[in-house]
């Protein structure tokens, strides 16, 4: 069995309006909770989106385990637009209603899902029966889970907002490339939704 732990990055600094945004001090502190959670999972290899916030989320863990961080560009977050969007939530909702919807200079959720699935399938073939960590992003991770189980996001109170905690970990277990199980782990305390 192959265990893939997808780690959604910790809290980023949203005052930085490009993909190079780093983690906040709170995000850096919470990245140590990722280390604590993963430390006893016998992780063999770690992959990540190349974005700063995913790298910073996994940095403490890979250093503590003397592992290498392997970058996979296809695990990056969606490119929604070349410009900062004040109406991000509105555009995001349209994309979840129509997986092919995209702004002229952006990606659709179908695009994001396709490249994430392709990258994951390559890893499942080349690292069969390993324990794997993949540093990911909220929307990219949501489209990936949605590919395997369209009801899981709803049952686990993620959909339709797709706003899960930061950081957040989802385990996908595979027999070869067949999904056996999905399980979420909330490693930080979250206030209850009304």
Short mmCIF file of N, CA and C in Angstrom, two decimals:
data_model
loop_
_atom_site.label_atom_id
_atom_site.label_comp_id
_atom_site.label_asym_id
_atom_site.label_seq_id
_atom_site.Cartn_x
_atom_site.Cartn_y
_atom_site.Cartn_z
N UNK A 1 0.85 -1.19 0.00
CA UNK A 1 0.00 0.00 0.00
C UNK A 1 0.89 1.24 0.00
N UNK A 2 0.46 2.24 -0.75
CA UNK A 2 1.15 3.52 -0.82
C UNK A 2 0.35 4.55 -0.04
N UNK A 3 1.00 5.21 0.90
CA UNK A 3 0.36 6.26 1.70
C UNK A 3 0.86 7.62 1.22
N UNK A 4 -0.07 8.46 0.81
CA UNK A 4 0.28 9.81 0.35
C UNK A 4 -0.35 10.82 1.28
N UNK A 5 0.50 11.55 2.00
CA UNK A 5 0.03 12.60 2.90
C UNK A 5 0.14 13.94 2.17
N UNK A 6 -1.00 14.47 1.78
CA UNK A 6 -1.01 15.80 1.17
C UNK A 6 -1.08 16.83 2.30
N UNK A 7 -0.15 17.77 2.29
CA UNK A 7 -0.09 18.80 3.32
C UNK A 7 -0.44 20.14 2.70
N UNK A 8 -1.60 20.66 3.06
CA UNK A 8 -1.96 22.00 2.61
C UNK A 8 -1.14 22.98 3.44
N UNK A 9 -0.53 23.95 2.78
CA UNK A 9 0.40 24.88 3.44
C UNK A 9 -0.22 25.60 4.63
N UNK A 10 0.64 26.10 5.48
CA UNK A 10 0.22 26.90 6.64
C UNK A 10 -0.16 28.31 6.18
N UNK A 11 -0.54 29.15 7.15
CA UNK A 11 -1.09 30.48 6.84
C UNK A 11 -0.08 31.37 6.10
N UNK A 12 -0.45 31.85 4.88
CA UNK A 12 0.44 32.72 4.13
C UNK A 12 0.17 34.19 4.43
N UNK A 13 1.14 35.01 4.09
CA UNK A 13 1.01 36.46 4.25
C UNK A 13 0.24 37.01 3.05
N UNK A 14 -1.05 37.26 3.24
CA UNK A 14 -1.91 37.69 2.13
C UNK A 14 -1.68 39.14 1.72
N UNK A 15 -0.80 39.85 2.43
CA UNK A 15 -0.46 41.21 1.99
C UNK A 15 0.50 41.17 0.81
N UNK A 16 1.09 40.00 0.56
CA UNK A 16 1.96 39.81 -0.60
C UNK A 16 1.08 39.28 -1.73
N UNK A 17 0.93 40.05 -2.78
CA UNK A 17 -0.04 39.73 -3.84
C UNK A 17 0.60 39.03 -5.03
N UNK A 18 1.44 38.06 -4.77
CA UNK A 18 1.95 37.23 -5.85
C UNK A 18 2.22 35.84 -5.29
N UNK A 19 2.64 34.93 -6.16
CA UNK A 19 2.81 33.54 -5.73
C UNK A 19 4.01 33.33 -4.82
N UNK A 20 4.85 34.36 -4.65
CA UNK A 20 5.99 34.25 -3.77
C UNK A 20 5.67 34.53 -2.32
N UNK A 21 4.37 34.63 -1.99
CA UNK A 21 4.02 35.02 -0.62
C UNK A 21 4.52 33.99 0.39
N UNK A 22 5.19 34.48 1.44
CA UNK A 22 5.71 33.59 2.48
C UNK A 22 4.65 33.30 3.54
N UNK A 23 5.01 32.48 4.50
CA UNK A 23 4.14 32.24 5.64
C UNK A 23 4.20 33.41 6.61
N UNK A 24 3.13 33.59 7.35
CA UNK A 24 3.11 34.55 8.45
C UNK A 24 3.90 33.94 9.62
N UNK A 25 4.22 34.72 10.64
CA UNK A 25 4.82 34.13 11.85
C UNK A 25 3.96 32.99 12.43
N UNK A 26 2.64 33.17 12.41
CA UNK A 26 1.75 32.10 12.88
C UNK A 26 1.88 30.87 11.99
N UNK A 27 1.96 31.08 10.67
CA UNK A 27 2.13 29.97 9.74
C UNK A 27 3.43 29.22 9.98
N UNK A 28 4.51 29.97 10.21
CA UNK A 28 5.80 29.33 10.50
C UNK A 28 5.72 28.50 11.78
N UNK A 29 5.06 29.05 12.80
CA UNK A 29 4.90 28.31 14.06
C UNK A 29 4.08 27.04 13.83
N UNK A 30 3.00 27.15 13.05
CA UNK A 30 2.14 25.99 12.79
C UNK A 30 2.81 24.94 11.91
N UNK A 31 3.84 25.34 11.15
CA UNK A 31 4.55 24.35 10.33
C UNK A 31 5.23 23.31 11.24
N UNK A 32 5.55 23.68 12.47
CA UNK A 32 6.14 22.72 13.40
C UNK A 32 5.12 21.65 13.82
N UNK A 33 3.82 21.98 13.72
CA UNK A 33 2.79 20.98 13.99
C UNK A 33 2.77 19.93 12.87
N UNK A 34 3.11 20.36 11.66
CA UNK A 34 3.24 19.41 10.55
C UNK A 34 4.37 18.44 10.85
N UNK A 35 5.49 18.98 11.30
CA UNK A 35 6.64 18.14 11.66
C UNK A 35 6.24 17.12 12.73
N UNK A 36 5.56 17.60 13.76
CA UNK A 36 5.16 16.72 14.86
C UNK A 36 4.25 15.60 14.34
N UNK A 37 3.28 15.94 13.48
CA UNK A 37 2.34 14.95 12.97
C UNK A 37 3.05 13.91 12.09
N UNK A 38 3.95 14.35 11.23
CA UNK A 38 4.57 13.44 10.26
C UNK A 38 5.75 12.65 10.80
N UNK A 39 6.29 13.07 11.93
CA UNK A 39 7.55 12.50 12.41
C UNK A 39 7.52 10.99 12.64
N UNK A 40 6.38 10.41 12.97
CA UNK A 40 6.32 8.97 13.22
C UNK A 40 5.69 8.19 12.06
N UNK A 41 5.62 8.81 10.88
CA UNK A 41 4.95 8.17 9.74
C UNK A 41 5.90 7.44 8.80
N UNK A 42 7.17 7.35 9.15
CA UNK A 42 8.17 6.64 8.33
C UNK A 42 8.14 7.12 6.88
N UNK A 43 8.23 8.42 6.71
CA UNK A 43 8.15 9.02 5.37
C UNK A 43 9.43 8.69 4.58
N UNK A 44 9.21 8.22 3.34
CA UNK A 44 10.32 7.84 2.46
C UNK A 44 10.78 8.98 1.57
N UNK A 45 9.84 9.80 1.11
CA UNK A 45 10.18 10.84 0.14
C UNK A 45 9.17 11.99 0.26
N UNK A 46 9.64 13.20 -0.03
CA UNK A 46 8.80 14.39 0.08
C UNK A 46 8.83 15.16 -1.23
N UNK A 47 7.64 15.48 -1.72
CA UNK A 47 7.48 16.31 -2.92
C UNK A 47 6.75 17.59 -2.51
N UNK A 48 6.87 18.61 -3.34
CA UNK A 48 6.17 19.86 -3.03
C UNK A 48 5.98 20.72 -4.26
N UNK A 49 4.93 21.49 -4.21
CA UNK A 49 4.79 22.64 -5.09
C UNK A 49 6.04 23.50 -4.87
N UNK A 50 6.49 24.23 -5.89
CA UNK A 50 7.66 25.09 -5.69
C UNK A 50 7.35 26.40 -4.99
N UNK A 51 6.09 26.69 -4.68
CA UNK A 51 5.74 27.97 -4.08
C UNK A 51 6.30 28.09 -2.66
N UNK A 52 6.70 29.30 -2.30
CA UNK A 52 7.37 29.57 -1.02
C UNK A 52 6.56 29.05 0.16
N UNK A 53 5.26 29.24 0.17
CA UNK A 53 4.46 28.86 1.33
C UNK A 53 4.43 27.35 1.57
N UNK A 54 4.47 26.56 0.49
CA UNK A 54 4.53 25.10 0.69
C UNK A 54 5.92 24.67 1.14
N UNK A 55 6.93 25.29 0.57
CA UNK A 55 8.31 24.98 0.94
C UNK A 55 8.53 25.29 2.42
N UNK A 56 8.10 26.47 2.85
CA UNK A 56 8.28 26.85 4.26
C UNK A 56 7.49 25.94 5.20
N UNK A 57 6.34 25.46 4.75
CA UNK A 57 5.52 24.57 5.59
C UNK A 57 6.22 23.24 5.84
N UNK A 58 6.99 22.76 4.88
CA UNK A 58 7.65 21.46 5.00
C UNK A 58 9.12 21.53 5.41
N UNK A 59 9.68 22.73 5.42
CA UNK A 59 11.13 22.89 5.67
C UNK A 59 11.56 22.27 7.00
N UNK A 60 10.87 22.57 8.07
CA UNK A 60 11.24 22.04 9.38
C UNK A 60 11.19 20.51 9.37
N UNK A 61 10.16 19.93 8.75
CA UNK A 61 10.03 18.48 8.71
C UNK A 61 11.17 17.84 7.94
N UNK A 62 11.43 18.30 6.72
CA UNK A 62 12.48 17.65 5.91
C UNK A 62 13.84 17.78 6.58
N UNK A 63 14.11 18.92 7.21
CA UNK A 63 15.38 19.08 7.90
C UNK A 63 15.48 18.16 9.12
N UNK A 64 14.38 18.01 9.85
CA UNK A 64 14.40 17.15 11.04
C UNK A 64 14.58 15.68 10.69
N UNK A 65 14.17 15.29 9.48
CA UNK A 65 14.26 13.89 9.05
C UNK A 65 15.41 13.65 8.07
N UNK A 66 16.19 14.68 7.79
CA UNK A 66 17.28 14.60 6.80
C UNK A 66 16.78 14.08 5.46
N UNK A 67 15.64 14.62 5.04
CA UNK A 67 15.06 14.27 3.75
C UNK A 67 15.29 15.42 2.77
N UNK A 68 15.14 15.12 1.49
CA UNK A 68 15.26 16.13 0.44
C UNK A 68 13.86 16.55 0.01
N UNK A 69 13.71 17.82 -0.30
CA UNK A 69 12.44 18.33 -0.82
C UNK A 69 12.52 18.32 -2.34
N UNK A 70 11.65 17.52 -2.97
CA UNK A 70 11.63 17.37 -4.43
C UNK A 70 10.49 18.21 -5.00
N UNK A 71 10.81 19.13 -5.89
CA UNK A 71 9.79 20.04 -6.42
C UNK A 71 9.10 19.44 -7.65
N UNK A 72 7.78 19.56 -7.65
CA UNK A 72 6.96 19.14 -8.78
C UNK A 72 6.09 20.33 -9.15
N UNK A 73 6.39 20.95 -10.26
CA UNK A 73 5.70 22.17 -10.67
C UNK A 73 4.19 21.95 -10.83
N UNK A 74 3.79 20.74 -11.23
CA UNK A 74 2.36 20.48 -11.45
C UNK A 74 1.54 20.50 -10.17
N UNK A 75 2.19 20.48 -8.99
CA UNK A 75 1.45 20.57 -7.73
C UNK A 75 1.23 22.02 -7.28
N UNK A 76 1.62 22.97 -8.11
CA UNK A 76 1.42 24.38 -7.75
C UNK A 76 -0.08 24.69 -7.70
N UNK A 77 -0.41 25.80 -7.03
CA UNK A 77 -1.80 26.24 -6.96
C UNK A 77 -2.24 26.74 -8.34
N UNK A 78 -3.54 26.84 -8.52
CA UNK A 78 -4.05 27.32 -9.81
C UNK A 78 -3.60 28.76 -10.05
N UNK A 79 -3.42 29.05 -11.30
CA UNK A 79 -3.16 30.44 -11.69
C UNK A 79 -4.51 31.00 -12.11
N UNK A 80 -5.07 31.83 -11.26
CA UNK A 80 -6.43 32.32 -11.51
C UNK A 80 -6.45 33.55 -12.41
N UNK A 81 -5.40 34.39 -12.28
CA UNK A 81 -5.33 35.62 -13.08
C UNK A 81 -3.93 36.21 -12.95
N UNK A 82 -3.56 37.04 -13.91
CA UNK A 82 -2.30 37.78 -13.81
C UNK A 82 -2.41 38.96 -12.86
N UNK A 83 -3.63 39.29 -12.47
CA UNK A 83 -3.87 40.44 -11.59
C UNK A 83 -4.49 39.97 -10.27
N UNK A 84 -4.24 40.73 -9.21
CA UNK A 84 -4.85 40.45 -7.91
C UNK A 84 -6.35 40.67 -8.02
N UNK A 85 -7.15 39.72 -7.54
CA UNK A 85 -8.60 39.80 -7.69
C UNK A 85 -9.28 40.19 -6.38
N UNK A 86 -9.91 41.37 -6.34
CA UNK A 86 -10.66 41.72 -5.13
C UNK A 86 -11.92 40.86 -4.98
N UNK A 87 -12.41 40.28 -6.08
CA UNK A 87 -13.61 39.44 -6.05
C UNK A 87 -13.23 37.95 -6.17
N UNK A 88 -12.15 37.56 -5.52
CA UNK A 88 -11.65 36.19 -5.60
C UNK A 88 -12.73 35.15 -5.28
N UNK A 89 -13.47 35.36 -4.18
CA UNK A 89 -14.49 34.37 -3.78
C UNK A 89 -15.56 34.18 -4.85
N UNK A 90 -15.92 35.27 -5.53
CA UNK A 90 -16.92 35.19 -6.59
C UNK A 90 -16.40 34.36 -7.78
N UNK A 91 -15.17 34.62 -8.18
CA UNK A 91 -14.57 33.88 -9.29
C UNK A 91 -14.40 32.41 -8.90
N UNK A 92 -13.96 32.18 -7.68
CA UNK A 92 -13.77 30.80 -7.21
C UNK A 92 -15.09 30.03 -7.22
N UNK A 93 -16.17 30.66 -6.77
CA UNK A 93 -17.48 30.01 -6.78
C UNK A 93 -17.90 29.64 -8.20
N UNK A 94 -17.66 30.56 -9.16
CA UNK A 94 -17.99 30.26 -10.56
C UNK A 94 -17.19 29.07 -11.07
N UNK A 95 -15.94 28.97 -10.63
CA UNK A 95 -15.11 27.85 -11.09
C UNK A 95 -15.61 26.52 -10.54
N UNK A 96 -16.10 26.51 -9.29
CA UNK A 96 -16.62 25.26 -8.75
C UNK A 96 -17.96 24.89 -9.38
N UNK A 97 -18.70 25.89 -9.86
CA UNK A 97 -19.96 25.61 -10.56
C UNK A 97 -19.69 25.07 -11.97
N UNK A 98 -18.60 25.52 -12.58
CA UNK A 98 -18.25 25.13 -13.94
C UNK A 98 -16.75 24.90 -14.00
N UNK A 99 -16.34 23.62 -13.99
CA UNK A 99 -14.92 23.28 -13.93
C UNK A 99 -14.12 23.80 -15.12
N UNK A 100 -14.80 24.19 -16.19
CA UNK A 100 -14.08 24.71 -17.36
C UNK A 100 -13.96 26.23 -17.34
N UNK A 101 -14.63 26.89 -16.38
CA UNK A 101 -14.60 28.36 -16.33
C UNK A 101 -13.23 28.86 -15.92
N UNK A 102 -12.75 29.85 -16.66
CA UNK A 102 -11.48 30.49 -16.30
C UNK A 102 -11.45 31.88 -16.86
N UNK A 103 -10.66 32.74 -16.23
CA UNK A 103 -10.43 34.08 -16.73
C UNK A 103 -9.46 33.97 -17.91
N UNK A 104 -9.41 34.99 -18.77
CA UNK A 104 -8.59 34.89 -19.99
C UNK A 104 -7.13 34.52 -19.74
N UNK A 105 -6.56 34.95 -18.62
CA UNK A 105 -5.15 34.67 -18.36
C UNK A 105 -4.96 33.66 -17.22
N UNK A 106 -6.00 32.85 -16.96
CA UNK A 106 -5.93 31.93 -15.83
C UNK A 106 -6.19 30.49 -16.22
N UNK A 107 -6.23 29.63 -15.18
CA UNK A 107 -6.50 28.21 -15.35
C UNK A 107 -7.90 27.88 -14.85
N UNK A 108 -8.51 26.89 -15.46
CA UNK A 108 -9.77 26.36 -14.96
C UNK A 108 -9.46 25.30 -13.89
N UNK A 109 -10.46 24.92 -13.12
CA UNK A 109 -10.26 23.84 -12.16
C UNK A 109 -9.98 22.53 -12.87
N UNK A 110 -10.54 22.35 -14.06
CA UNK A 110 -10.24 21.14 -14.85
C UNK A 110 -8.76 21.10 -15.21
N UNK A 111 -8.18 22.25 -15.56
CA UNK A 111 -6.75 22.32 -15.86
C UNK A 111 -5.92 21.93 -14.63
N UNK A 112 -6.28 22.52 -13.50
CA UNK A 112 -5.55 22.27 -12.25
C UNK A 112 -5.65 20.80 -11.87
N UNK A 113 -6.86 20.26 -11.92
CA UNK A 113 -7.09 18.87 -11.57
C UNK A 113 -6.29 17.94 -12.47
N UNK A 114 -6.29 18.21 -13.76
CA UNK A 114 -5.60 17.36 -14.73
C UNK A 114 -4.10 17.28 -14.44
N UNK A 115 -3.47 18.42 -14.20
CA UNK A 115 -2.02 18.38 -13.98
C UNK A 115 -1.67 17.78 -12.62
N UNK A 116 -2.55 17.99 -11.60
CA UNK A 116 -2.30 17.38 -10.29
C UNK A 116 -2.46 15.86 -10.35
N UNK A 117 -3.47 15.37 -11.04
CA UNK A 117 -3.67 13.93 -11.18
C UNK A 117 -2.52 13.31 -11.96
N UNK A 118 -2.09 13.95 -13.02
CA UNK A 118 -0.96 13.45 -13.81
C UNK A 118 0.29 13.32 -12.94
N UNK A 119 0.57 14.35 -12.15
CA UNK A 119 1.75 14.33 -11.28
C UNK A 119 1.64 13.22 -10.23
N UNK A 120 0.45 13.10 -9.62
CA UNK A 120 0.25 12.06 -8.61
C UNK A 120 0.40 10.67 -9.22
N UNK A 121 -0.18 10.43 -10.39
CA UNK A 121 -0.07 9.12 -11.03
C UNK A 121 1.39 8.75 -11.31
N UNK A 122 2.18 9.73 -11.73
CA UNK A 122 3.61 9.47 -11.96
C UNK A 122 4.31 9.05 -10.67
N UNK A 123 3.97 9.70 -9.57
CA UNK A 123 4.57 9.37 -8.27
C UNK A 123 4.11 7.99 -7.80
N UNK A 124 2.84 7.67 -7.99
CA UNK A 124 2.34 6.36 -7.57
C UNK A 124 3.03 5.22 -8.31
N UNK A 125 3.36 5.45 -9.57
CA UNK A 125 4.05 4.43 -10.37
C UNK A 125 5.50 4.30 -9.91
N UNK A 126 6.17 5.42 -9.70
CA UNK A 126 7.60 5.38 -9.40
C UNK A 126 7.93 5.17 -7.92
N UNK A 127 6.94 5.28 -7.03
CA UNK A 127 7.19 5.13 -5.59
C UNK A 127 6.14 4.24 -4.93
N UNK A 128 5.87 3.13 -5.57
CA UNK A 128 4.87 2.17 -5.09
C UNK A 128 5.24 1.66 -3.69
N UNK A 129 4.22 1.55 -2.84
CA UNK A 129 4.36 1.01 -1.48
C UNK A 129 5.27 1.85 -0.59
N UNK A 130 5.36 3.14 -0.85
CA UNK A 130 6.15 4.06 -0.04
C UNK A 130 5.22 4.96 0.77
N UNK A 131 5.79 5.62 1.76
CA UNK A 131 5.09 6.66 2.52
C UNK A 131 5.58 8.01 2.00
N UNK A 132 4.66 8.78 1.45
CA UNK A 132 5.00 9.96 0.67
C UNK A 132 4.32 11.19 1.26
N UNK A 133 5.02 12.31 1.24
CA UNK A 133 4.43 13.60 1.60
C UNK A 133 4.44 14.47 0.34
N UNK A 134 3.33 15.18 0.12
CA UNK A 134 3.25 16.14 -0.99
C UNK A 134 2.75 17.46 -0.45
N UNK A 135 3.57 18.50 -0.56
CA UNK A 135 3.18 19.85 -0.17
C UNK A 135 2.26 20.43 -1.22
N UNK A 136 1.08 20.88 -0.77
CA UNK A 136 0.03 21.25 -1.72
C UNK A 136 -0.66 22.55 -1.31
N UNK A 137 -1.68 22.89 -2.10
CA UNK A 137 -2.47 24.11 -1.92
C UNK A 137 -3.94 23.73 -1.81
N UNK A 138 -4.74 24.62 -1.22
CA UNK A 138 -6.13 24.32 -0.95
C UNK A 138 -6.97 23.94 -2.16
N UNK A 139 -6.95 24.76 -3.20
CA UNK A 139 -7.78 24.47 -4.37
C UNK A 139 -7.24 23.28 -5.13
N UNK A 140 -5.93 23.23 -5.31
CA UNK A 140 -5.33 22.11 -6.02
C UNK A 140 -5.66 20.79 -5.32
N UNK A 141 -5.52 20.77 -3.99
CA UNK A 141 -5.82 19.57 -3.22
C UNK A 141 -7.30 19.22 -3.29
N UNK A 142 -8.16 20.22 -3.24
CA UNK A 142 -9.60 19.97 -3.33
C UNK A 142 -9.99 19.34 -4.67
N UNK A 143 -9.41 19.83 -5.76
CA UNK A 143 -9.74 19.25 -7.08
C UNK A 143 -9.24 17.82 -7.18
N UNK A 144 -8.12 17.54 -6.54
CA UNK A 144 -7.57 16.19 -6.57
C UNK A 144 -8.47 15.23 -5.80
N UNK A 145 -8.88 15.60 -4.60
CA UNK A 145 -9.79 14.76 -3.82
C UNK A 145 -11.12 14.60 -4.56
N UNK A 146 -11.61 15.67 -5.15
CA UNK A 146 -12.86 15.65 -5.90
C UNK A 146 -12.80 14.65 -7.07
N UNK A 147 -11.65 14.52 -7.67
CA UNK A 147 -11.46 13.57 -8.77
C UNK A 147 -11.76 12.14 -8.31
N UNK A 148 -11.30 11.80 -7.10
CA UNK A 148 -11.46 10.44 -6.60
C UNK A 148 -12.81 10.21 -5.95
N UNK A 149 -13.36 11.23 -5.30
CA UNK A 149 -14.63 11.07 -4.59
C UNK A 149 -15.36 12.41 -4.56
N UNK A 150 -16.35 12.56 -5.39
CA UNK A 150 -17.05 13.84 -5.53
C UNK A 150 -17.87 14.19 -4.28
N UNK A 151 -18.14 13.23 -3.42
CA UNK A 151 -18.94 13.51 -2.21
C UNK A 151 -18.07 13.79 -0.98
N UNK A 152 -16.80 13.43 -1.00
CA UNK A 152 -15.95 13.52 0.19
C UNK A 152 -15.83 14.96 0.70
N UNK A 153 -15.69 15.92 -0.19
CA UNK A 153 -15.54 17.31 0.23
C UNK A 153 -16.79 17.80 0.97
N UNK A 154 -17.95 17.37 0.52
CA UNK A 154 -19.21 17.76 1.17
C UNK A 154 -19.32 17.06 2.53
N UNK A 155 -19.07 15.77 2.56
CA UNK A 155 -19.19 15.00 3.80
C UNK A 155 -18.22 15.50 4.87
N UNK A 156 -17.11 16.07 4.46
CA UNK A 156 -16.09 16.51 5.40
C UNK A 156 -16.07 18.02 5.58
N UNK A 157 -17.19 18.67 5.24
CA UNK A 157 -17.39 20.10 5.52
C UNK A 157 -16.33 20.98 4.86
N UNK A 158 -15.93 20.60 3.65
CA UNK A 158 -14.97 21.41 2.89
C UNK A 158 -15.69 22.15 1.78
N UNK A 159 -16.57 21.49 1.09
CA UNK A 159 -17.29 22.06 -0.04
C UNK A 159 -18.57 22.72 0.47
N UNK A 160 -19.07 23.84 -0.05
CA UNK A 160 -18.63 24.48 -1.28
C UNK A 160 -17.56 25.57 -1.12
N UNK A 161 -17.17 25.90 0.12
CA UNK A 161 -16.22 27.00 0.28
C UNK A 161 -14.80 26.60 -0.07
N UNK A 162 -14.46 25.33 0.11
CA UNK A 162 -13.10 24.83 -0.09
C UNK A 162 -12.09 25.63 0.72
N UNK A 163 -12.54 26.09 1.88
CA UNK A 163 -11.64 26.82 2.78
C UNK A 163 -11.39 25.93 3.99
N UNK A 164 -10.33 25.15 3.88
CA UNK A 164 -9.96 24.28 4.97
C UNK A 164 -8.87 24.95 5.81
N UNK A 165 -8.60 24.40 6.99
CA UNK A 165 -7.58 25.01 7.85
C UNK A 165 -6.21 25.06 7.17
N UNK A 166 -5.34 25.89 7.71
CA UNK A 166 -3.97 25.99 7.23
C UNK A 166 -3.03 25.85 8.42
N UNK A 167 -2.22 24.83 8.50
CA UNK A 167 -2.09 23.70 7.57
C UNK A 167 -3.20 22.67 7.78
N UNK A 168 -3.26 21.75 6.85
CA UNK A 168 -4.29 20.71 6.84
C UNK A 168 -3.71 19.51 6.13
N UNK A 169 -3.97 18.33 6.61
CA UNK A 169 -3.36 17.12 6.02
C UNK A 169 -4.46 16.14 5.63
N UNK A 170 -4.32 15.60 4.42
CA UNK A 170 -5.23 14.58 3.92
C UNK A 170 -4.40 13.38 3.49
N UNK A 171 -4.75 12.21 4.00
CA UNK A 171 -4.09 10.96 3.63
C UNK A 171 -4.91 10.27 2.55
N UNK A 172 -4.26 9.93 1.45
CA UNK A 172 -4.86 9.10 0.41
C UNK A 172 -4.06 7.81 0.36
N UNK A 173 -4.73 6.68 0.54
CA UNK A 173 -4.06 5.38 0.51
C UNK A 173 -4.42 4.66 -0.78
N UNK A 174 -3.40 4.11 -1.42
CA UNK A 174 -3.57 3.47 -2.72
C UNK A 174 -3.02 2.06 -2.72
N UNK A 175 -3.68 1.19 -3.48
CA UNK A 175 -3.12 -0.09 -3.89
C UNK A 175 -2.80 0.09 -5.37
N UNK A 176 -1.51 0.19 -5.68
CA UNK A 176 -1.06 0.62 -7.00
C UNK A 176 -1.66 1.99 -7.28
N UNK A 177 -2.59 2.09 -8.25
CA UNK A 177 -3.20 3.40 -8.52
C UNK A 177 -4.68 3.44 -8.14
N UNK A 178 -5.12 2.42 -7.44
CA UNK A 178 -6.51 2.37 -7.00
C UNK A 178 -6.63 2.97 -5.60
N UNK A 179 -7.47 3.98 -5.47
CA UNK A 179 -7.68 4.62 -4.17
C UNK A 179 -8.45 3.68 -3.24
N UNK A 180 -7.92 3.51 -2.03
CA UNK A 180 -8.57 2.67 -1.03
C UNK A 180 -9.26 3.48 0.05
N UNK A 181 -8.67 4.64 0.41
CA UNK A 181 -9.15 5.35 1.59
C UNK A 181 -8.70 6.81 1.54
N UNK A 182 -9.56 7.71 2.05
CA UNK A 182 -9.21 9.12 2.23
C UNK A 182 -9.51 9.48 3.68
N UNK A 183 -8.56 10.17 4.31
CA UNK A 183 -8.77 10.58 5.70
C UNK A 183 -8.14 11.95 5.93
N UNK A 184 -8.88 12.83 6.60
CA UNK A 184 -8.34 14.16 6.90
C UNK A 184 -7.84 14.22 8.32
N UNK A 185 -6.86 15.10 8.52
CA UNK A 185 -6.30 15.34 9.85
C UNK A 185 -6.22 16.84 10.06
N UNK A 186 -6.94 17.33 11.04
CA UNK A 186 -6.85 18.75 11.39
C UNK A 186 -5.86 18.85 12.54
N UNK A 187 -4.71 19.42 12.26
CA UNK A 187 -3.64 19.43 13.26
C UNK A 187 -3.59 20.72 14.06
N UNK A 188 -4.47 21.66 13.72
CA UNK A 188 -4.61 22.87 14.53
C UNK A 188 -6.06 23.00 14.94
N UNK A 189 -6.29 23.63 16.08
CA UNK A 189 -7.66 23.82 16.57
C UNK A 189 -8.38 24.83 15.69
N UNK A 190 -9.61 24.50 15.34
CA UNK A 190 -10.42 25.39 14.52
C UNK A 190 -11.69 25.76 15.27
N UNK A 191 -12.09 27.03 15.19
CA UNK A 191 -13.39 27.39 15.79
C UNK A 191 -14.52 26.67 15.05
N UNK A 192 -15.52 26.29 15.78
CA UNK A 192 -16.68 25.62 15.16
C UNK A 192 -17.45 26.60 14.30
N UNK A 193 -17.90 26.11 13.13
CA UNK A 193 -18.73 26.94 12.26
C UNK A 193 -20.13 27.05 12.82
N UNK A 194 -20.77 28.22 12.67
CA UNK A 194 -22.14 28.38 13.18
C UNK A 194 -23.12 27.52 12.41
#
